Tab-separated table of C-alpha atoms in Angstrom:
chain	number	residue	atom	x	y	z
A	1	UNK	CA	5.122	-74.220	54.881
A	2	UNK	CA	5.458	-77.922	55.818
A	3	UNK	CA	2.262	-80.165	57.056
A	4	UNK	CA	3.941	-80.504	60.014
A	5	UNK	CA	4.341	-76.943	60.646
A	6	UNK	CA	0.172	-76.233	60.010
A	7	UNK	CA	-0.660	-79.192	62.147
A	8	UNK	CA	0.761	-77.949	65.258
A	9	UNK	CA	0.037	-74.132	64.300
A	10	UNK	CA	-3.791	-75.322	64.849
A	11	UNK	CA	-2.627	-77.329	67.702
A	12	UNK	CA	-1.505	-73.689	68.917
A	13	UNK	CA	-4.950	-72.322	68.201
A	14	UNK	CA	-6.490	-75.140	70.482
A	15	UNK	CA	-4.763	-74.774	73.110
A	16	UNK	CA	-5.319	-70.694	73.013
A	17	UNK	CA	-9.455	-71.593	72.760
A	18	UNK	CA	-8.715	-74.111	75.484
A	19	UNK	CA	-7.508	-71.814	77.856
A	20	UNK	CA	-10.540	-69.625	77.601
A	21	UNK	CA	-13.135	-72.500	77.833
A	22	UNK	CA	-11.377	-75.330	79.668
A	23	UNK	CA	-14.163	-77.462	79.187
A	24	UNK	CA	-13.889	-77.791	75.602
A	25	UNK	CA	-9.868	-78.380	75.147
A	26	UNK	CA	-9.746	-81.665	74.422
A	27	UNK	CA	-12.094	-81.271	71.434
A	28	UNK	CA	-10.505	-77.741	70.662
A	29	UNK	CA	-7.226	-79.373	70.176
A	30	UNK	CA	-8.760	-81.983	67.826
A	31	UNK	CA	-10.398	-79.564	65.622
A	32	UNK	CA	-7.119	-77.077	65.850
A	33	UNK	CA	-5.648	-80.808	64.596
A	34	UNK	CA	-7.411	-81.483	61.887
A	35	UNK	CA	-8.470	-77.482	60.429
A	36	UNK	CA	-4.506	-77.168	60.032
A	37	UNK	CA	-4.224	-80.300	58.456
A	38	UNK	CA	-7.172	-80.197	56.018
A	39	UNK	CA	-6.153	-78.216	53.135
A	40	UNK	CA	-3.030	-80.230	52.207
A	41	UNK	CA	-5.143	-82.660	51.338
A	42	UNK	CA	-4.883	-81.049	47.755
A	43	UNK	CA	-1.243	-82.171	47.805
A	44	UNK	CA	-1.896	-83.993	44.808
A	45	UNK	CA	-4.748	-82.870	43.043
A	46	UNK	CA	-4.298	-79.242	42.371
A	47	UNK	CA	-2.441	-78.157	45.476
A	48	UNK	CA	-3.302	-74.879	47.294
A	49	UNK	CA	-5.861	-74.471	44.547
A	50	UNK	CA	-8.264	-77.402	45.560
A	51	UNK	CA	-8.448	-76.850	48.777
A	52	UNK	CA	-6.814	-73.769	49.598
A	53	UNK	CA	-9.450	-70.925	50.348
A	54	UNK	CA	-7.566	-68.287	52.170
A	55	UNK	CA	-11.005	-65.721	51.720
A	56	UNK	CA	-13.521	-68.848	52.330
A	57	UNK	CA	-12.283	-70.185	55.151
A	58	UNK	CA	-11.656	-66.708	57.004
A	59	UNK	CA	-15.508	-65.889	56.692
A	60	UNK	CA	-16.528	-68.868	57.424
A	61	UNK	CA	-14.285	-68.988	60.374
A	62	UNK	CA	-15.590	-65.515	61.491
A	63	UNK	CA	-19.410	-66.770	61.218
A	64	UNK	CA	-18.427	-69.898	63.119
A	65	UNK	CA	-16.816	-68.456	66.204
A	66	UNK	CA	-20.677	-66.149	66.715
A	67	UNK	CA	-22.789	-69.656	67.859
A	68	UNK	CA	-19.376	-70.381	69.220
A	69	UNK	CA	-19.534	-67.350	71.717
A	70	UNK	CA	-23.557	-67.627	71.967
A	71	UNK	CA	-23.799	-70.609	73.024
A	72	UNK	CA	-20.797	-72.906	73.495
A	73	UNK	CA	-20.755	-76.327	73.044
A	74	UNK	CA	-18.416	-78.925	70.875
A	75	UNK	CA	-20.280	-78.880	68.280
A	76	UNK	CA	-19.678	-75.209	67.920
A	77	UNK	CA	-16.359	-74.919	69.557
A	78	UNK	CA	-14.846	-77.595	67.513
A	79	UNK	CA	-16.501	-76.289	63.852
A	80	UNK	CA	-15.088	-72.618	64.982
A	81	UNK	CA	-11.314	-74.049	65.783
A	82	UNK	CA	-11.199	-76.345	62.462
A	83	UNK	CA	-12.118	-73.438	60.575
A	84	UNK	CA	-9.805	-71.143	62.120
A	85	UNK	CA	-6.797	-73.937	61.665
A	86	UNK	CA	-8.186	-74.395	57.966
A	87	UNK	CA	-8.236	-70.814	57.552
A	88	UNK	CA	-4.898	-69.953	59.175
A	89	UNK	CA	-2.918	-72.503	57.110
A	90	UNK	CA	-4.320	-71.580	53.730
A	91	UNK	CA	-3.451	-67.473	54.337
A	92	UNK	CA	-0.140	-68.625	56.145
A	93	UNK	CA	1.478	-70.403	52.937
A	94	UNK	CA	0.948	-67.061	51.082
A	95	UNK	CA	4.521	-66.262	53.705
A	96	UNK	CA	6.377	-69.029	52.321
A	97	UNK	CA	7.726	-69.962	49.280
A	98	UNK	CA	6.064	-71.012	45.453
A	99	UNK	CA	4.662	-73.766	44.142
A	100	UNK	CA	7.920	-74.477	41.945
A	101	UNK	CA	10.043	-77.296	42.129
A	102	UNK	CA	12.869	-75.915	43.771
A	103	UNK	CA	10.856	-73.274	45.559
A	104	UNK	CA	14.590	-71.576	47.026
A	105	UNK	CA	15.431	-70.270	43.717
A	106	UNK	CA	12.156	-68.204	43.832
A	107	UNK	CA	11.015	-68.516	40.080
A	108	UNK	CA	7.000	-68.850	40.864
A	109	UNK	CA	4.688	-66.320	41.196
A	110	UNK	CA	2.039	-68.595	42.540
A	111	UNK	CA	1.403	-69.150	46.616
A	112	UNK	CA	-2.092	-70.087	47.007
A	113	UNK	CA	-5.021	-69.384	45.177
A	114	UNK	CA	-7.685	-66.818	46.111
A	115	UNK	CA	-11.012	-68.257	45.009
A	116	UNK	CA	-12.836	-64.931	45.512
A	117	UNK	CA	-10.838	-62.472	43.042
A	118	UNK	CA	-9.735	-65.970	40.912
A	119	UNK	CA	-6.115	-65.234	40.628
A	120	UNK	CA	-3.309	-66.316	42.731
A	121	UNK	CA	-1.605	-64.819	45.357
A	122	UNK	CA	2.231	-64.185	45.306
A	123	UNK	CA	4.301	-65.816	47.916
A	124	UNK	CA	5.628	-63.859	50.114
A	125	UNK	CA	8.974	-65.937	50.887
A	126	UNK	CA	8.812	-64.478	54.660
A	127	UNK	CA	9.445	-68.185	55.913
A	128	UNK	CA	11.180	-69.492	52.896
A	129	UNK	CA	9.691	-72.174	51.485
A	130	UNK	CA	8.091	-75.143	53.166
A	131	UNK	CA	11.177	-77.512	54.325
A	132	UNK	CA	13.413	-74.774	55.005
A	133	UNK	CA	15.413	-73.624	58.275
A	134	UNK	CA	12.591	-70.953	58.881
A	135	UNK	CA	10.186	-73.631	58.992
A	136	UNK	CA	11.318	-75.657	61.065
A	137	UNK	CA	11.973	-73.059	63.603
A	138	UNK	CA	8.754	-72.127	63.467
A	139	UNK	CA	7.616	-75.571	63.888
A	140	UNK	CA	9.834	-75.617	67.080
A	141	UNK	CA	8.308	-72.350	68.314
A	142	UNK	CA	4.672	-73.996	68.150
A	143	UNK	CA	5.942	-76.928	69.603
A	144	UNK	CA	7.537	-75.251	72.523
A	145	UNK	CA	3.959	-73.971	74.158
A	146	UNK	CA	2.081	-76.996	73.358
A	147	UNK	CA	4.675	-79.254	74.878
A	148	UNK	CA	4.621	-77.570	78.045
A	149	UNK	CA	0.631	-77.705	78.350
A	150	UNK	CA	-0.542	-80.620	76.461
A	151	UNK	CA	0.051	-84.567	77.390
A	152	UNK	CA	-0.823	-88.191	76.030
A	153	UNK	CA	-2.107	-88.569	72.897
A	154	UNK	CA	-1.945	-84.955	72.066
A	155	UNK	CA	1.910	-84.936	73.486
A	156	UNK	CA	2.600	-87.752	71.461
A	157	UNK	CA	1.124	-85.973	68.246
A	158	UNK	CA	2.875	-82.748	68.632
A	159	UNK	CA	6.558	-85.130	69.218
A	160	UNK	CA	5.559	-86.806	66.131
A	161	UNK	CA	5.284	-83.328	64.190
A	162	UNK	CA	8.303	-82.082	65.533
A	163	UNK	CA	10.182	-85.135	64.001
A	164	UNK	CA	8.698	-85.715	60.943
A	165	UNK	CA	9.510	-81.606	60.590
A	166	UNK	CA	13.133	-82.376	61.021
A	167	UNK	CA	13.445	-85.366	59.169
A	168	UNK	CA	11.347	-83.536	56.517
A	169	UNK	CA	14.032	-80.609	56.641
A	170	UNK	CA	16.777	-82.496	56.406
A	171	UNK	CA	15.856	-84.238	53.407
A	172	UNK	CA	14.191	-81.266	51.444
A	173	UNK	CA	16.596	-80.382	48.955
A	174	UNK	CA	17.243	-83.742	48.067
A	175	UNK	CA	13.422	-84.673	47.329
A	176	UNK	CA	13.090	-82.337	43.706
A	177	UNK	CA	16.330	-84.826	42.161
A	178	UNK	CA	14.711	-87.795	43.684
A	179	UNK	CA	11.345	-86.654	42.171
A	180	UNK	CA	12.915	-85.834	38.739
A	181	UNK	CA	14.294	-89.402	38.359
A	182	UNK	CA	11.350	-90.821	39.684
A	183	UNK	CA	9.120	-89.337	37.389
A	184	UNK	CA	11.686	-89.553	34.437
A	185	UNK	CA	11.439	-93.581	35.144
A	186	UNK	CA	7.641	-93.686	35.530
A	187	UNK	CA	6.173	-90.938	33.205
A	188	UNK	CA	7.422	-92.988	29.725
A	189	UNK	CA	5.777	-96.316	30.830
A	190	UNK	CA	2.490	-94.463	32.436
A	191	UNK	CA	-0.826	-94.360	30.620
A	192	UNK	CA	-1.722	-91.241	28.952
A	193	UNK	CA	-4.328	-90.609	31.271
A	194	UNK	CA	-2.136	-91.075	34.561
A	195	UNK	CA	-0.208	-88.032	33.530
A	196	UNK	CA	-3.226	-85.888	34.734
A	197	UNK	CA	-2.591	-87.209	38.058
A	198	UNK	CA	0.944	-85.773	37.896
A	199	UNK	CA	1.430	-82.225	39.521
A	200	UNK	CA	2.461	-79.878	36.594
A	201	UNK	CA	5.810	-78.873	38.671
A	202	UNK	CA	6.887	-82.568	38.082
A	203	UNK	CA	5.816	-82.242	34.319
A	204	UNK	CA	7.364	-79.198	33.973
A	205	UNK	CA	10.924	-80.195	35.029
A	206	UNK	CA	10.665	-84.036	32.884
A	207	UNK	CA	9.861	-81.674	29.817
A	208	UNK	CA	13.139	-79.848	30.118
């Protein structure tokens, strides 16, 4: 699934936790925020292998909503949320598509890594692949809630996910021919040692 898509699914989870503890919202939101957001940060160095960690996070989540419960506060509110939306968006690309290319034509077997049996988990293509139709409905149906309850800065942030989703959408099947030529230009004229940097799917289709 898209960024855009995890970002306001642990939006979603804030404003669930919100509702029960009103106090904490604004900092429930925030973590929801940034737990979604955190494991695309592998986008480029290993992605949903680096910091992907569908079993990890889930545990840790579970442990982290106990103090939560015990004794509230945003310290422990905010740790449990991020956790959750960390946890949440690593198990929720194992419904979309591979980590191929062209991840519509379904050729990978690889989703997101599972750190705790070290193998990798199929996808399960329930919502397509991240940039499809699917997506972006399910963007919209996160949205929807969010928009209704949330305002300012948060408002603002959930707008801004809802357009970069459809711009993103739009533009998705273009991106792997962009990419190709891109990388076709680059990859002779690169150092040897810049190649690493590369994401193999890239590799993969120059080598053809």
């Amino acid at each position: 699934m898209m960024l855009p898509t995890h970002a306001l699914g642990g939006m979603a989870l804030g404003l669930v936790v919100g509702a029960v503890v009103p106090e904490f919202a604004g900092i429930a939101l925030v973590a929801g925020l940034f737990g979604g957001i955190l494991p695309d940060l592998d986008m480029y160095a290993g992605h949903r292998q680096t910091l992907h960690f569908p079993v990890y996070y889930s545990v840790l989540a579970l442990g982290a909503l106990v103090p939560a419960l015990l004794v509230p506060s945003p310290a422990t509110v905010g740790s449990a949320v991020f956790l959750l939306g960390a946890a949440t968006h690593s198990l929720a690309d194992v419904f979309g598509g591979g980590l191929e290319l062209r991840p519509w034509e379904g050729t990978s077997d690889r989703a997101v890594y599972d750190h705790y049996r070290s193998q990798w988990i199929a996808p399960r293509r329930w919502v397509g692949y991240d940039g499809s139709p699917g997506d972006l409905v399910l963007s919209m149906a996160l949205a929807g809630p969010l928009l209704l309850r949330v305002d300012g800065v948060f408002r603002d942030a959930v707008v801004a996910s809802v357009a970069v989703g459809v711009l993103y959408t739009a533009v998705r099947r273009f991106l792997p021919d962009l990419a190709e030529v891109l990388f076709g230009t680059l990859l002779p004229v690169l150092p040897r040692r810049l190649h690493e940097r590369v994401p193999d799917r890239y590799l993969q289709s120059h080598s053809r």
